[in-house]
Short mmCIF file of N, CA and C in Angstrom, two decimals:
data_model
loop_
_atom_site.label_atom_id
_atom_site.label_comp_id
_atom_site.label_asym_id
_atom_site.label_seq_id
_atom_site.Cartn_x
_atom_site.Cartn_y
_atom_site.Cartn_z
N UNK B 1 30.16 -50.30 -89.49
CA UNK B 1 31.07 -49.84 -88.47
C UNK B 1 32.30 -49.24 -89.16
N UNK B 2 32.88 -47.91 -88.70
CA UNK B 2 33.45 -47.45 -89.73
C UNK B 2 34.75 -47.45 -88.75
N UNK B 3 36.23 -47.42 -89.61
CA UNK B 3 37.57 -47.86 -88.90
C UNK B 3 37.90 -46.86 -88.05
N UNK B 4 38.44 -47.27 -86.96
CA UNK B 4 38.90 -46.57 -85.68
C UNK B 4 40.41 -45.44 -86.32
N UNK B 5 40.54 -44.09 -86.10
CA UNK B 5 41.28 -43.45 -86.93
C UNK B 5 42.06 -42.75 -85.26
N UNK B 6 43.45 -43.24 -85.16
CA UNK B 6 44.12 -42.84 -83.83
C UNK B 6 45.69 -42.14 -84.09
N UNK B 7 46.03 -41.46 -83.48
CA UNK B 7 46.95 -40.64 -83.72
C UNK B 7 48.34 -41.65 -82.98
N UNK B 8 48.90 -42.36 -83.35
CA UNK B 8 50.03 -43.51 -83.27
C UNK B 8 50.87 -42.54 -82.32
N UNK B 9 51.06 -43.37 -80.83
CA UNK B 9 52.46 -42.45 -79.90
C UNK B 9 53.11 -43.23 -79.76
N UNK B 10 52.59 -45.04 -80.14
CA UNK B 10 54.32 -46.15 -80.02
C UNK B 10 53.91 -47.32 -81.24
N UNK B 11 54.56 -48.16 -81.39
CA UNK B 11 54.29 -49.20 -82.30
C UNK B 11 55.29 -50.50 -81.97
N UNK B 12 54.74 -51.23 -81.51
CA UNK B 12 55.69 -52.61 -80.95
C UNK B 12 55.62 -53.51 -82.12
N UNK B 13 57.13 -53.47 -82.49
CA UNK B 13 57.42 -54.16 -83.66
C UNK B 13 57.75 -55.56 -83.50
N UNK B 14 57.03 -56.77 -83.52
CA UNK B 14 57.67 -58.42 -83.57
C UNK B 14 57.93 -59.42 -84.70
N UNK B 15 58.05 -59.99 -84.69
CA UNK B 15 58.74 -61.17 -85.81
C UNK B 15 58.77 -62.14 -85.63
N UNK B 16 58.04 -63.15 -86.22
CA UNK B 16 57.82 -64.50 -86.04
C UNK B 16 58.32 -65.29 -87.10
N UNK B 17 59.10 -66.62 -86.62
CA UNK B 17 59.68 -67.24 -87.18
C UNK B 17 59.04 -68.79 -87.43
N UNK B 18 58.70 -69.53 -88.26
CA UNK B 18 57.84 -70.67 -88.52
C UNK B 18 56.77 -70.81 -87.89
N UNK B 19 56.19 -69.69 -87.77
CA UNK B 19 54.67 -69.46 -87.67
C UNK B 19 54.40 -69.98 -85.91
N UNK B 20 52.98 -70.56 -85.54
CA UNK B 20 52.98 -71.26 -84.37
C UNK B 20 53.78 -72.28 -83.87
N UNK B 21 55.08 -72.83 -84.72
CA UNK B 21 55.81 -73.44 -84.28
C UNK B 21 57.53 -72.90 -84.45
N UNK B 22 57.05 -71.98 -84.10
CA UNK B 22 58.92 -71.51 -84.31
C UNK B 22 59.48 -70.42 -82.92
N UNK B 23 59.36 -69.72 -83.38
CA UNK B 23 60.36 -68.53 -82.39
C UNK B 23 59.21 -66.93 -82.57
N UNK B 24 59.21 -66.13 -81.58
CA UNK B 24 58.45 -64.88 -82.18
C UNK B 24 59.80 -63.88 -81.22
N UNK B 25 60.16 -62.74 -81.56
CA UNK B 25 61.06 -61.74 -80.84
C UNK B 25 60.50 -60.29 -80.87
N UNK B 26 60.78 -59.39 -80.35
CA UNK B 26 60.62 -58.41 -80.41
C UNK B 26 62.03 -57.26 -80.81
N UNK B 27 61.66 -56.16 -81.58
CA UNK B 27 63.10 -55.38 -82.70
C UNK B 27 63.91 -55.08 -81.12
N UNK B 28 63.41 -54.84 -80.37
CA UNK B 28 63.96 -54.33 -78.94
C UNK B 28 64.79 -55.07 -78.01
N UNK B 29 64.35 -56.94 -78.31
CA UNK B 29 65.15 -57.63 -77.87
C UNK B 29 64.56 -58.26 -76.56
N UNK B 30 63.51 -57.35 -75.86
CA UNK B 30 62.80 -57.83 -74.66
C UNK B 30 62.11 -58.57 -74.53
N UNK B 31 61.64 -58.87 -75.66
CA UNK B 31 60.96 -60.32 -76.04
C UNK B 31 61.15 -61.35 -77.06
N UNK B 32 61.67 -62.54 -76.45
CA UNK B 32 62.41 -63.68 -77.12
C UNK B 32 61.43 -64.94 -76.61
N UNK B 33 61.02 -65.27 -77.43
CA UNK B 33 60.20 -66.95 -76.99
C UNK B 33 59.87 -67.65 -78.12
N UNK B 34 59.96 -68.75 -77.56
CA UNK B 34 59.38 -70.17 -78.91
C UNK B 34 58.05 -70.38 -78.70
N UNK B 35 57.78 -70.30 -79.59
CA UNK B 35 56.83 -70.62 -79.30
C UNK B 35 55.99 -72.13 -80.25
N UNK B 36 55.45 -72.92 -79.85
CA UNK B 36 54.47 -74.33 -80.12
C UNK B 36 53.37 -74.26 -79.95
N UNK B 37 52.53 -74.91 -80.63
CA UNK B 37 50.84 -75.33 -80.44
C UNK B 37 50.78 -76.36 -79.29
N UNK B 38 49.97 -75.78 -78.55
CA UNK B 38 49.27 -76.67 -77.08
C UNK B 38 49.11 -77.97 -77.40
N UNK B 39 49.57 -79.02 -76.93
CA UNK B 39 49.19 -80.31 -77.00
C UNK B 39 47.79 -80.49 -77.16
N UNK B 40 46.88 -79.91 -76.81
CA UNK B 40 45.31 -79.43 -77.15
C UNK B 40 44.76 -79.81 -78.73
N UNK B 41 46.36 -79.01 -79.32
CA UNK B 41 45.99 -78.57 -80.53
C UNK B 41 47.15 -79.78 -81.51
N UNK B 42 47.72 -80.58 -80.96
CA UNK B 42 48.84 -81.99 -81.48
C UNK B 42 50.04 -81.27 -81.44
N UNK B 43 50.50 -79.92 -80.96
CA UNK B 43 51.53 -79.68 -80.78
C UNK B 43 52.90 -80.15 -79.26
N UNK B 44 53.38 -80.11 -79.40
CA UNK B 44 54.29 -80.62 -78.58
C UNK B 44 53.93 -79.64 -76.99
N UNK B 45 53.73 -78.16 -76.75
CA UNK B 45 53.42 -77.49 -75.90
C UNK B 45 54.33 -77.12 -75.15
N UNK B 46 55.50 -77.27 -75.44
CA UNK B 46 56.54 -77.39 -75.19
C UNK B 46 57.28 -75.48 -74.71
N UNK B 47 56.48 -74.82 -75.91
CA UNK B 47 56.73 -73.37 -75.64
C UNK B 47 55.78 -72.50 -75.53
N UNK B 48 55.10 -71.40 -75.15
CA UNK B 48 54.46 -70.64 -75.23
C UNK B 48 53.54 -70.72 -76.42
N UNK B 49 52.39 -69.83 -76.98
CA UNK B 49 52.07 -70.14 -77.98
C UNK B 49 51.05 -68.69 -77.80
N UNK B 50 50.59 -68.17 -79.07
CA UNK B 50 50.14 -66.67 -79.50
C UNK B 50 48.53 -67.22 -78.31
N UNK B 51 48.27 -67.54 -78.17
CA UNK B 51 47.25 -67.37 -77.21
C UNK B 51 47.49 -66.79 -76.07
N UNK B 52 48.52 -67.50 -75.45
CA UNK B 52 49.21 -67.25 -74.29
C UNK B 52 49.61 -65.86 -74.49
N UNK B 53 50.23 -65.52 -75.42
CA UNK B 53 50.26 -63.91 -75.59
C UNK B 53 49.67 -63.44 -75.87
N UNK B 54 48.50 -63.34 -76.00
CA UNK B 54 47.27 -62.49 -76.74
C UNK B 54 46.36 -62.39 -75.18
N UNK B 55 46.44 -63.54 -74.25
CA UNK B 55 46.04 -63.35 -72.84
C UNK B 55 46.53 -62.33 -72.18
N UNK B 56 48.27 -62.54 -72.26
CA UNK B 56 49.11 -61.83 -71.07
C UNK B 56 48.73 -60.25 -71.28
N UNK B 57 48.77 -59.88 -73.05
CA UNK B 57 48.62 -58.57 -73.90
C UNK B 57 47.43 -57.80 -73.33
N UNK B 58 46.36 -58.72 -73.52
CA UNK B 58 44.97 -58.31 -72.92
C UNK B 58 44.73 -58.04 -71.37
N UNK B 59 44.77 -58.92 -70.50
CA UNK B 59 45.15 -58.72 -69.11
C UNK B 59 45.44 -57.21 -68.32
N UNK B 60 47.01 -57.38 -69.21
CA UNK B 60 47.54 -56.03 -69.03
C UNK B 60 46.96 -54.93 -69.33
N UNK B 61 46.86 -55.09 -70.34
CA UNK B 61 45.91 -53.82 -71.10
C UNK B 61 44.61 -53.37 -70.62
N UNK B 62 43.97 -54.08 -69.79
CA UNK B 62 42.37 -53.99 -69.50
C UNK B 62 42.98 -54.00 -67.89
N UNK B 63 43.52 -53.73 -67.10
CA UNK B 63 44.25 -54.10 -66.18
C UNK B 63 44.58 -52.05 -66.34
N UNK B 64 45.34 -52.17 -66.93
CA UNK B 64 45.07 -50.05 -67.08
C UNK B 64 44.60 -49.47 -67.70
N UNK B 65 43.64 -50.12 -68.05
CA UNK B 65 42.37 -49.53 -67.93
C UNK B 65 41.24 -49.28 -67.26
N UNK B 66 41.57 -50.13 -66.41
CA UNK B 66 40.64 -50.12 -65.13
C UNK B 66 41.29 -49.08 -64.03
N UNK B 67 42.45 -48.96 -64.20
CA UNK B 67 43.66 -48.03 -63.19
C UNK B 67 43.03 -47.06 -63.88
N UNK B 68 43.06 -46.26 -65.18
CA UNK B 68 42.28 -45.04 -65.78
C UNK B 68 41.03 -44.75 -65.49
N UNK B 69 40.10 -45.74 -65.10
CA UNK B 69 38.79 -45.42 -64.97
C UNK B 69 38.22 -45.16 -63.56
N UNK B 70 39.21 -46.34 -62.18
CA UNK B 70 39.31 -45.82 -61.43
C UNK B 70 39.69 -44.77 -60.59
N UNK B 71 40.64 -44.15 -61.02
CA UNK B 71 41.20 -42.69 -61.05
C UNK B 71 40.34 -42.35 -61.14
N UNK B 72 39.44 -41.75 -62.01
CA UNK B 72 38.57 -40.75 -63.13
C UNK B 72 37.53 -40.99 -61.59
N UNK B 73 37.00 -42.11 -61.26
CA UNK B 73 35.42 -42.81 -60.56
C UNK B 73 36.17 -42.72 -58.59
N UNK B 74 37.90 -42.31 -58.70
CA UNK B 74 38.13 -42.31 -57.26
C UNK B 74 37.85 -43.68 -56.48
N UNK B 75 38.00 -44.42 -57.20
CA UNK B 75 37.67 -45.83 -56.85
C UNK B 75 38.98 -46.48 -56.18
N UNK B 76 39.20 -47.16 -55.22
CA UNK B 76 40.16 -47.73 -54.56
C UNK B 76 40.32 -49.52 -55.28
N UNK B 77 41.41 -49.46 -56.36
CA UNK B 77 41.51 -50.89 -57.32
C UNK B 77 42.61 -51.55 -56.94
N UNK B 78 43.37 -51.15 -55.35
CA UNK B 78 44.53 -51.53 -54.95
C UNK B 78 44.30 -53.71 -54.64
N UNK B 79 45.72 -54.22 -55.39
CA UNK B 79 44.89 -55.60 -54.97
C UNK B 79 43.80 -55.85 -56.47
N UNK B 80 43.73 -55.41 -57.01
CA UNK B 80 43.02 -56.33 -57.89
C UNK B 80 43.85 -56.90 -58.94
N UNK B 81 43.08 -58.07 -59.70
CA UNK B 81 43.56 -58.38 -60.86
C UNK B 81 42.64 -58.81 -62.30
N UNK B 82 43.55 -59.07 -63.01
CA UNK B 82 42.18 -59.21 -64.31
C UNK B 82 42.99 -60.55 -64.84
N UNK B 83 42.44 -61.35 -65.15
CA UNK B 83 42.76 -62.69 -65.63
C UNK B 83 42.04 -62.70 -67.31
N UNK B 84 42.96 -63.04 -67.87
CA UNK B 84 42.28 -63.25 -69.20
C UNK B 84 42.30 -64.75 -69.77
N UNK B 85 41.12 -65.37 -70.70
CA UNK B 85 40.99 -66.81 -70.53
C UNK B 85 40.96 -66.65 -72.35
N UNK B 86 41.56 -66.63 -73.08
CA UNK B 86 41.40 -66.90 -74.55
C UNK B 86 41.65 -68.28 -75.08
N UNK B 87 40.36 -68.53 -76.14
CA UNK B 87 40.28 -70.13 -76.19
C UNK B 87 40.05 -69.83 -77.42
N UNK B 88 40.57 -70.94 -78.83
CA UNK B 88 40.67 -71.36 -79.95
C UNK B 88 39.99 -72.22 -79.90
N UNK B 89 39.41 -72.18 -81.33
CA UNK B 89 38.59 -73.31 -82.05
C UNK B 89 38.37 -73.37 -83.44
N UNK B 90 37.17 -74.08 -84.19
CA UNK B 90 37.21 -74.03 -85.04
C UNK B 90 35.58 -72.98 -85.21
N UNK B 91 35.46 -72.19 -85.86
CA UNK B 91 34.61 -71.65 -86.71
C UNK B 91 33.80 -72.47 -87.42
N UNK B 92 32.46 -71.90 -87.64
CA UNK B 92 31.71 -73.17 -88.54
C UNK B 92 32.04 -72.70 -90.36
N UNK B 93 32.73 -71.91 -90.31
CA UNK B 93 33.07 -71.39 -91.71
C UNK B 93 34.23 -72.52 -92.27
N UNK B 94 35.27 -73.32 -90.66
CA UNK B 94 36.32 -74.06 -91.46
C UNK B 94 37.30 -73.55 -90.82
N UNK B 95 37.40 -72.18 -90.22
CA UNK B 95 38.83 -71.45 -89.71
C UNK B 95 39.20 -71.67 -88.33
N UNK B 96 39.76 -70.88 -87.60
CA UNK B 96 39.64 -70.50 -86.37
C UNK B 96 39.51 -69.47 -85.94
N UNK B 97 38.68 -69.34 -84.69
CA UNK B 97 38.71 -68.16 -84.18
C UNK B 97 39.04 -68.36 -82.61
N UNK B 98 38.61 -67.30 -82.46
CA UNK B 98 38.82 -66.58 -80.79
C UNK B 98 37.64 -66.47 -79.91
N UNK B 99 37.62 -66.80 -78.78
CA UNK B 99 36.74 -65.84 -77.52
C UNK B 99 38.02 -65.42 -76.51
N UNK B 100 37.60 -64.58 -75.38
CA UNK B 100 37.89 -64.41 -74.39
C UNK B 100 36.93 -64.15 -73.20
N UNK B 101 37.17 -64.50 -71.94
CA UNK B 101 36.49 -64.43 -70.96
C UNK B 101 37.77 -63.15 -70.39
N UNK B 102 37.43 -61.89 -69.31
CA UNK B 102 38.10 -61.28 -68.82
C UNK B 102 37.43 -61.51 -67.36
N UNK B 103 38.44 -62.24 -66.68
CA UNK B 103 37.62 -62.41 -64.99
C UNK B 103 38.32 -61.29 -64.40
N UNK B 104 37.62 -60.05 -63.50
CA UNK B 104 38.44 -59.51 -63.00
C UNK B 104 37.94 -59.70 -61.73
N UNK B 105 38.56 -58.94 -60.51
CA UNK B 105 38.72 -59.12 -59.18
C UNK B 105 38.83 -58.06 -58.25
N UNK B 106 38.22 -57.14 -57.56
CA UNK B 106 38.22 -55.81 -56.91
C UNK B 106 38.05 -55.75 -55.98
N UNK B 107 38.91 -55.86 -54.89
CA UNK B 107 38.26 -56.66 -53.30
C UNK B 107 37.99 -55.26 -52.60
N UNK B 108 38.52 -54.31 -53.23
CA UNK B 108 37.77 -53.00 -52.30
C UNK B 108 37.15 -52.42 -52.58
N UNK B 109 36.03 -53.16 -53.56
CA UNK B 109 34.81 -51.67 -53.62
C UNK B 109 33.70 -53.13 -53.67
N UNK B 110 32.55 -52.36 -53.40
CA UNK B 110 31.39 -53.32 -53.83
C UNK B 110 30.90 -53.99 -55.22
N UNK B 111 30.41 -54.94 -55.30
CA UNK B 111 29.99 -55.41 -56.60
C UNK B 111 29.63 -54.82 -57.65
N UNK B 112 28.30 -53.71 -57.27
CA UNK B 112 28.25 -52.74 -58.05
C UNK B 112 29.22 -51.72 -59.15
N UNK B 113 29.78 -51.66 -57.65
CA UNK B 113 30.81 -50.74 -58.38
C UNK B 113 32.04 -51.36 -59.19
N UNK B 114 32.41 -53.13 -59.14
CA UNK B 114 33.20 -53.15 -59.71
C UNK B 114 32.71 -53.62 -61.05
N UNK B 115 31.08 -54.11 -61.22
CA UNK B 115 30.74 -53.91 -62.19
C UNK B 115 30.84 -52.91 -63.25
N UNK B 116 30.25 -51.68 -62.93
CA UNK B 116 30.49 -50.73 -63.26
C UNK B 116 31.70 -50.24 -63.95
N UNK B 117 32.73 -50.15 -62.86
CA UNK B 117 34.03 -50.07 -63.78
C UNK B 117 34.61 -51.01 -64.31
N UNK B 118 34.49 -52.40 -64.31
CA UNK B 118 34.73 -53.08 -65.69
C UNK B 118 33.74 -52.57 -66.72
N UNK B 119 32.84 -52.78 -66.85
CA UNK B 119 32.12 -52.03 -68.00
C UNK B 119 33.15 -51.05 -68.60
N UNK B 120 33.62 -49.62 -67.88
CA UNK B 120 33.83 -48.44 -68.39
C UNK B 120 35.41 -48.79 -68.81
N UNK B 121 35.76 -50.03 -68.07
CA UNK B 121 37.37 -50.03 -68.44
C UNK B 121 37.15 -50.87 -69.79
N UNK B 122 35.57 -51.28 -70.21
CA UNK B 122 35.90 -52.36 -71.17
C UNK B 122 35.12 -51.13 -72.87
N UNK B 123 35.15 -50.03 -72.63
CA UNK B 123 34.89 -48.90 -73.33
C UNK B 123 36.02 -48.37 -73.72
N UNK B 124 37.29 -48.10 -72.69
CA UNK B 124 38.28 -47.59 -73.26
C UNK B 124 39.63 -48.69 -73.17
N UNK B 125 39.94 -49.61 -73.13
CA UNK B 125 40.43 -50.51 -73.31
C UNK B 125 40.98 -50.69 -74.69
N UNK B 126 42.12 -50.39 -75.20
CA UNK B 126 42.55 -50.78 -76.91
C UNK B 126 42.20 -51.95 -77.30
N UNK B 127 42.45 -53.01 -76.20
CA UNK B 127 42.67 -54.47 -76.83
C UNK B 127 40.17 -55.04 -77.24
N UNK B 128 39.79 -54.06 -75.97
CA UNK B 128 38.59 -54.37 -76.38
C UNK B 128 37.91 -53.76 -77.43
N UNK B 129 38.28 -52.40 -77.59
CA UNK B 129 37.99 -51.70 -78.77
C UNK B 129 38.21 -52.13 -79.89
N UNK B 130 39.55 -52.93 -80.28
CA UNK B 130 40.26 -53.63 -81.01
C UNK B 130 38.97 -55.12 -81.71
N UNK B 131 38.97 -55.84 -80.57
CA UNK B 131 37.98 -56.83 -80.39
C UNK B 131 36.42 -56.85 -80.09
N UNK B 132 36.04 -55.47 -79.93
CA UNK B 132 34.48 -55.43 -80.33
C UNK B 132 33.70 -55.66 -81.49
N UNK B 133 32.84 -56.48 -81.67
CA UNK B 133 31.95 -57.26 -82.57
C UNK B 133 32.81 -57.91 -83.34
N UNK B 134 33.98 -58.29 -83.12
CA UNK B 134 35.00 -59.27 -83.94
C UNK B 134 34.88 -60.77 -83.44
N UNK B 135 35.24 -60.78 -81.92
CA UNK B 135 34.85 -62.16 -81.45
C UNK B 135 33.76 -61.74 -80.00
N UNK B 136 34.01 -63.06 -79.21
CA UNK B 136 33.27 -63.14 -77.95
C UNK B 136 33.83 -62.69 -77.34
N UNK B 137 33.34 -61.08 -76.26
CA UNK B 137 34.18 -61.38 -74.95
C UNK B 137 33.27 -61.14 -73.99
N UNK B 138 34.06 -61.84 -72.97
CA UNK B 138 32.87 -61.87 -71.56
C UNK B 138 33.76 -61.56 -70.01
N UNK B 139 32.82 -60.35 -69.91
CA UNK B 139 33.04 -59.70 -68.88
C UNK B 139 32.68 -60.71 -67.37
N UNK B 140 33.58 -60.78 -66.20
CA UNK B 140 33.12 -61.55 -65.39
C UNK B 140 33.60 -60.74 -64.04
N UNK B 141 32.96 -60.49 -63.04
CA UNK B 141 33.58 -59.89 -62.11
C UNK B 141 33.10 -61.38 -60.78
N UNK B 142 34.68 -61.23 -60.90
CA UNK B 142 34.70 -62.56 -59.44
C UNK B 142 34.68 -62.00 -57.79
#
């Protein structure tokens, strides 16, 4: 698989401070949070934690992409939403990794069709393009 080669129009710059247990910000200032490991994981849970942002990131992102595809397909996506479910573990290598489940939700078109355009939103999607054959993701239309 050979590397994805894209012509850069923004770059969101952040900074993290003592890793999963410290602080992460953004150069812009619009994003400030502490973040902790999930009591899940023996952390206190106390703050946010890169999962939780790697959900909200994805969501969004596959969320307009589905607004792009419906456009394109004239599809009515008013009212929907996309829920993203990212879960940590351990790898049998020793590490951790990632899945995600993407549940989305389309109450005005038929099943078919919202099949369909999740599929096509999950083609042009950065965060899935990003994450194809890297981890699990699973498409779910509720």
């Amino acid at each position: 698989m050979s590397i994805q080669q894209i012509a850069v129009a923004y770059t969101a710059v952040a900074t993290a401070e003592n890793g999963r247990d410290g602080r992460v910000a953004t150069d812009d200032g619009k994003l400030d949070v502490v973040v902790n490991p999930p009591k899940e994981m023996g952390g206190s849970g106390a703050g946010t934690n890169p999962e939780q942002l790697f959900a909200a990131g994805y969501s969004a992102c596959f969320q307009g992409a589905l607004g792009v595809v419906a456009r394109a397909a004239k599809a009515d996506i008013k009212g929907s939403t996309v829920t993203a479910q990212v879960g940590i573990g351990k790898t049998e290598a020793g590490g951790f990794g990632l899945e995600v489940e993407l549940i989305t939700s389309i109450p005005n078109v038929d099943r078919a069709t919202a099949e369909e355009l999740v599929a096509k939103a999950h083609e042009v999607c950065p965060y899935s393009n990003a994450t194809r054959g890297n981890i699990k993701v699973t498409l779910t239309v509720a």
